[in-house]
Amino acid sequence: MTGKKIDVDRIDLDRMKEKTTDNPGMLPYAHHSGSAIIKPEDKGKITGRAVAAMHSQTDMQMAQIYDQMRLLADQAKKIQSRIEVSERIYQASIAFEPLINHRYFLYQKGDGTDFMSMIAPEEWGRKKDWATFIAEVKLLADHTWDILRENS
């Protein structure tokens, strides 16, 4: 090996210590040529991505909540409709004892009074005893009526 010899006595260790650190991993820059490249990040770009991701996530959650609210509103409308039909049925003329889980038919006569029948609108002969078919219903165990079909 040829080359210049290093004179160890001439090395200023205090001066070299200023150029080193005890914790090289904490430096905001690469501390030697073999270190990983450290590039400063664009904070606006990072914040923009985070805000966009946050909006995407919250929009999805709000859509789920909206769908749940719509489902609850639809269920409330069905319950309200069941209440109205049940009240109308219990005001109607019923010439038989309705049984749970059986189908019945609610009609309105020409004079405006309601009556229940076991005969479907399609099953009546030429002489029908009603003016308007209201609904096909089924008696539930809690004595409310489930609407199977309505005259729309």
Protein backbone atom coordinates (compact mmCIF):
# COMPACT_ATOMS: atom_id res chain seq x y z
CA MET A 1 0.00 0.00 0.00
CA THR A 2 1.34 3.30 -0.93
CA GLY A 3 -0.03 6.54 0.07
CA LYS A 4 0.08 9.16 2.66
CA LYS A 5 0.46 8.12 6.25
CA ILE A 6 -1.93 9.56 8.79
CA ASP A 7 -0.24 11.26 11.68
CA VAL A 8 -2.46 10.35 14.62
CA ASP A 9 -0.85 12.95 16.84
CA ARG A 10 -2.01 15.73 14.55
CA ILE A 11 -5.69 14.72 14.62
CA ASP A 12 -7.80 17.17 16.62
CA LEU A 13 -10.34 14.88 18.30
CA ASP A 14 -12.36 17.74 19.81
CA ARG A 15 -12.83 19.29 16.39
CA MET A 16 -13.86 15.92 14.87
CA LYS A 17 -16.33 15.36 17.71
CA GLU A 18 -18.20 18.48 16.57
CA LYS A 19 -18.81 16.76 13.24
CA THR A 20 -20.37 13.63 14.83
CA THR A 21 -23.36 12.87 16.99
CA ASP A 22 -24.14 10.37 19.71
CA ASN A 23 -27.63 9.74 18.25
CA PRO A 24 -27.31 9.68 14.45
CA GLY A 25 -30.87 8.33 14.07
CA MET A 26 -32.26 11.58 15.46
CA LEU A 27 -30.67 13.82 12.84
CA PRO A 28 -33.05 15.41 10.33
CA TYR A 29 -30.59 14.58 7.53
CA ALA A 30 -28.42 11.67 6.43
CA HIS A 31 -25.25 11.59 8.59
CA HIS A 32 -23.04 9.64 6.15
CA SER A 33 -23.03 8.63 2.52
CA GLY A 34 -24.60 5.22 3.22
CA SER A 35 -27.58 6.65 5.09
CA ALA A 36 -31.14 6.49 3.83
CA ILE A 37 -32.28 9.42 1.76
CA ILE A 38 -34.38 11.82 3.77
CA LYS A 39 -36.60 14.08 1.73
CA PRO A 40 -38.61 16.83 3.32
CA GLU A 41 -42.35 16.18 2.95
CA ASP A 42 -44.83 18.65 1.62
CA LYS A 43 -47.02 19.20 4.69
CA GLY A 44 -49.84 20.65 2.61
CA LYS A 45 -49.89 17.51 0.48
CA ILE A 46 -50.00 15.26 3.57
CA THR A 47 -52.75 17.36 5.15
CA GLY A 48 -54.71 17.39 1.90
CA ARG A 49 -54.61 13.58 1.64
CA ALA A 50 -55.61 13.20 5.28
CA VAL A 51 -58.54 15.59 4.90
CA ALA A 52 -59.67 13.86 1.69
CA ALA A 53 -59.52 10.45 3.43
CA MET A 54 -61.41 11.84 6.42
CA HIS A 55 -64.15 13.26 4.17
CA SER A 56 -64.44 9.99 2.27
CA GLN A 57 -64.79 7.99 5.49
CA THR A 58 -67.28 10.35 7.12
CA ASP A 59 -69.36 10.59 3.91
CA MET A 60 -69.59 6.79 3.87
CA GLN A 61 -70.63 6.71 7.53
CA MET A 62 -73.21 9.47 6.98
CA ALA A 63 -74.66 7.51 4.04
CA GLN A 64 -74.97 4.42 6.27
CA ILE A 65 -76.73 6.45 8.97
CA TYR A 66 -79.05 7.98 6.34
CA ASP A 67 -79.95 4.50 5.05
CA GLN A 68 -80.65 3.35 8.62
CA MET A 69 -82.84 6.41 9.23
CA ARG A 70 -84.76 5.75 6.01
CA LEU A 71 -85.27 2.11 7.05
CA LEU A 72 -86.53 3.19 10.48
CA ALA A 73 -88.86 5.73 8.88
CA ASP A 74 -90.24 3.05 6.54
CA GLN A 75 -90.76 0.70 9.49
CA ALA A 76 -92.54 3.47 11.41
CA LYS A 77 -94.84 4.09 8.41
CA LYS A 78 -95.68 0.37 8.21
CA ILE A 79 -96.48 0.26 11.93
CA GLN A 80 -98.64 3.39 11.58
CA SER A 81 -100.45 1.81 8.65
CA ARG A 82 -101.01 -1.39 10.70
CA ILE A 83 -102.46 0.70 13.53
CA GLU A 84 -104.83 2.53 11.17
CA VAL A 85 -106.01 -0.69 9.51
CA SER A 86 -106.33 -2.47 12.87
CA GLU A 87 -108.47 0.36 14.25
CA ARG A 88 -110.59 0.34 11.10
CA ILE A 89 -111.02 -3.44 11.29
CA TYR A 90 -112.11 -3.33 14.94
CA GLN A 91 -114.71 -0.68 13.99
CA ALA A 92 -115.92 -2.82 11.06
CA SER A 93 -118.69 -5.39 11.08
CA ILE A 94 -117.28 -8.90 11.66
CA ALA A 95 -119.78 -11.77 11.53
CA PHE A 96 -117.24 -14.45 12.57
CA GLU A 97 -114.39 -14.91 15.04
CA PRO A 98 -111.06 -14.22 13.30
CA LEU A 99 -108.28 -16.74 13.95
CA ILE A 100 -104.60 -15.91 14.35
CA ASN A 101 -102.50 -16.34 11.19
CA HIS A 102 -105.53 -16.57 8.91
CA ARG A 103 -106.18 -14.27 5.95
CA TYR A 104 -109.22 -12.02 5.80
CA PHE A 105 -110.47 -9.24 3.56
CA LEU A 106 -111.66 -5.78 4.52
CA TYR A 107 -114.27 -4.15 2.31
CA GLN A 108 -116.27 -0.94 2.30
CA LYS A 109 -119.96 -0.98 1.35
CA GLY A 110 -121.63 1.66 -0.76
CA ASP A 111 -123.01 3.37 2.37
CA GLY A 112 -119.45 3.84 3.75
CA THR A 113 -119.53 1.11 6.41
CA ASP A 114 -116.71 -1.43 6.59
CA PHE A 115 -117.02 -5.19 6.94
CA MET A 116 -114.66 -8.17 7.13
CA SER A 117 -115.00 -11.24 4.96
CA MET A 118 -113.26 -14.54 4.41
CA ILE A 119 -113.90 -14.19 0.67
CA ALA A 120 -111.20 -12.64 -1.54
CA PRO A 121 -112.21 -10.01 -4.12
CA GLU A 122 -111.47 -12.47 -6.93
CA GLU A 123 -113.74 -15.11 -5.38
CA TRP A 124 -116.95 -13.09 -5.37
CA GLY A 125 -119.51 -14.06 -7.95
CA ARG A 126 -121.65 -11.70 -9.95
CA LYS A 127 -123.36 -10.36 -6.87
CA LYS A 128 -120.74 -8.71 -4.79
CA ASP A 129 -121.76 -7.17 -1.49
CA TRP A 130 -119.20 -4.40 -1.44
CA ALA A 131 -118.23 -1.23 -3.26
CA THR A 132 -114.50 -1.03 -2.48
CA PHE A 133 -111.87 -3.59 -1.55
CA ILE A 134 -109.68 -2.04 1.18
CA ALA A 135 -107.08 -4.64 2.16
CA GLU A 136 -106.15 -8.27 2.58
CA VAL A 137 -104.99 -8.78 6.16
CA LYS A 138 -103.73 -11.45 8.52
CA LEU A 139 -104.42 -11.48 12.26
CA LEU A 140 -101.17 -11.54 14.26
CA ALA A 141 -100.69 -13.02 17.73
CA ASP A 142 -100.71 -9.55 19.34
CA HIS A 143 -104.15 -8.96 17.74
CA THR A 144 -102.87 -6.38 15.31
CA TRP A 145 -103.37 -6.96 11.63
CA ASP A 146 -100.60 -7.40 9.10
CA ILE A 147 -101.43 -5.87 5.72
CA LEU A 148 -100.72 -8.44 3.01
CA ARG A 149 -102.21 -6.43 0.14
CA GLU A 150 -103.83 -3.03 -0.12
CA ASN A 151 -106.08 -1.55 -2.75
CA SER A 152 -103.91 1.21 -4.16
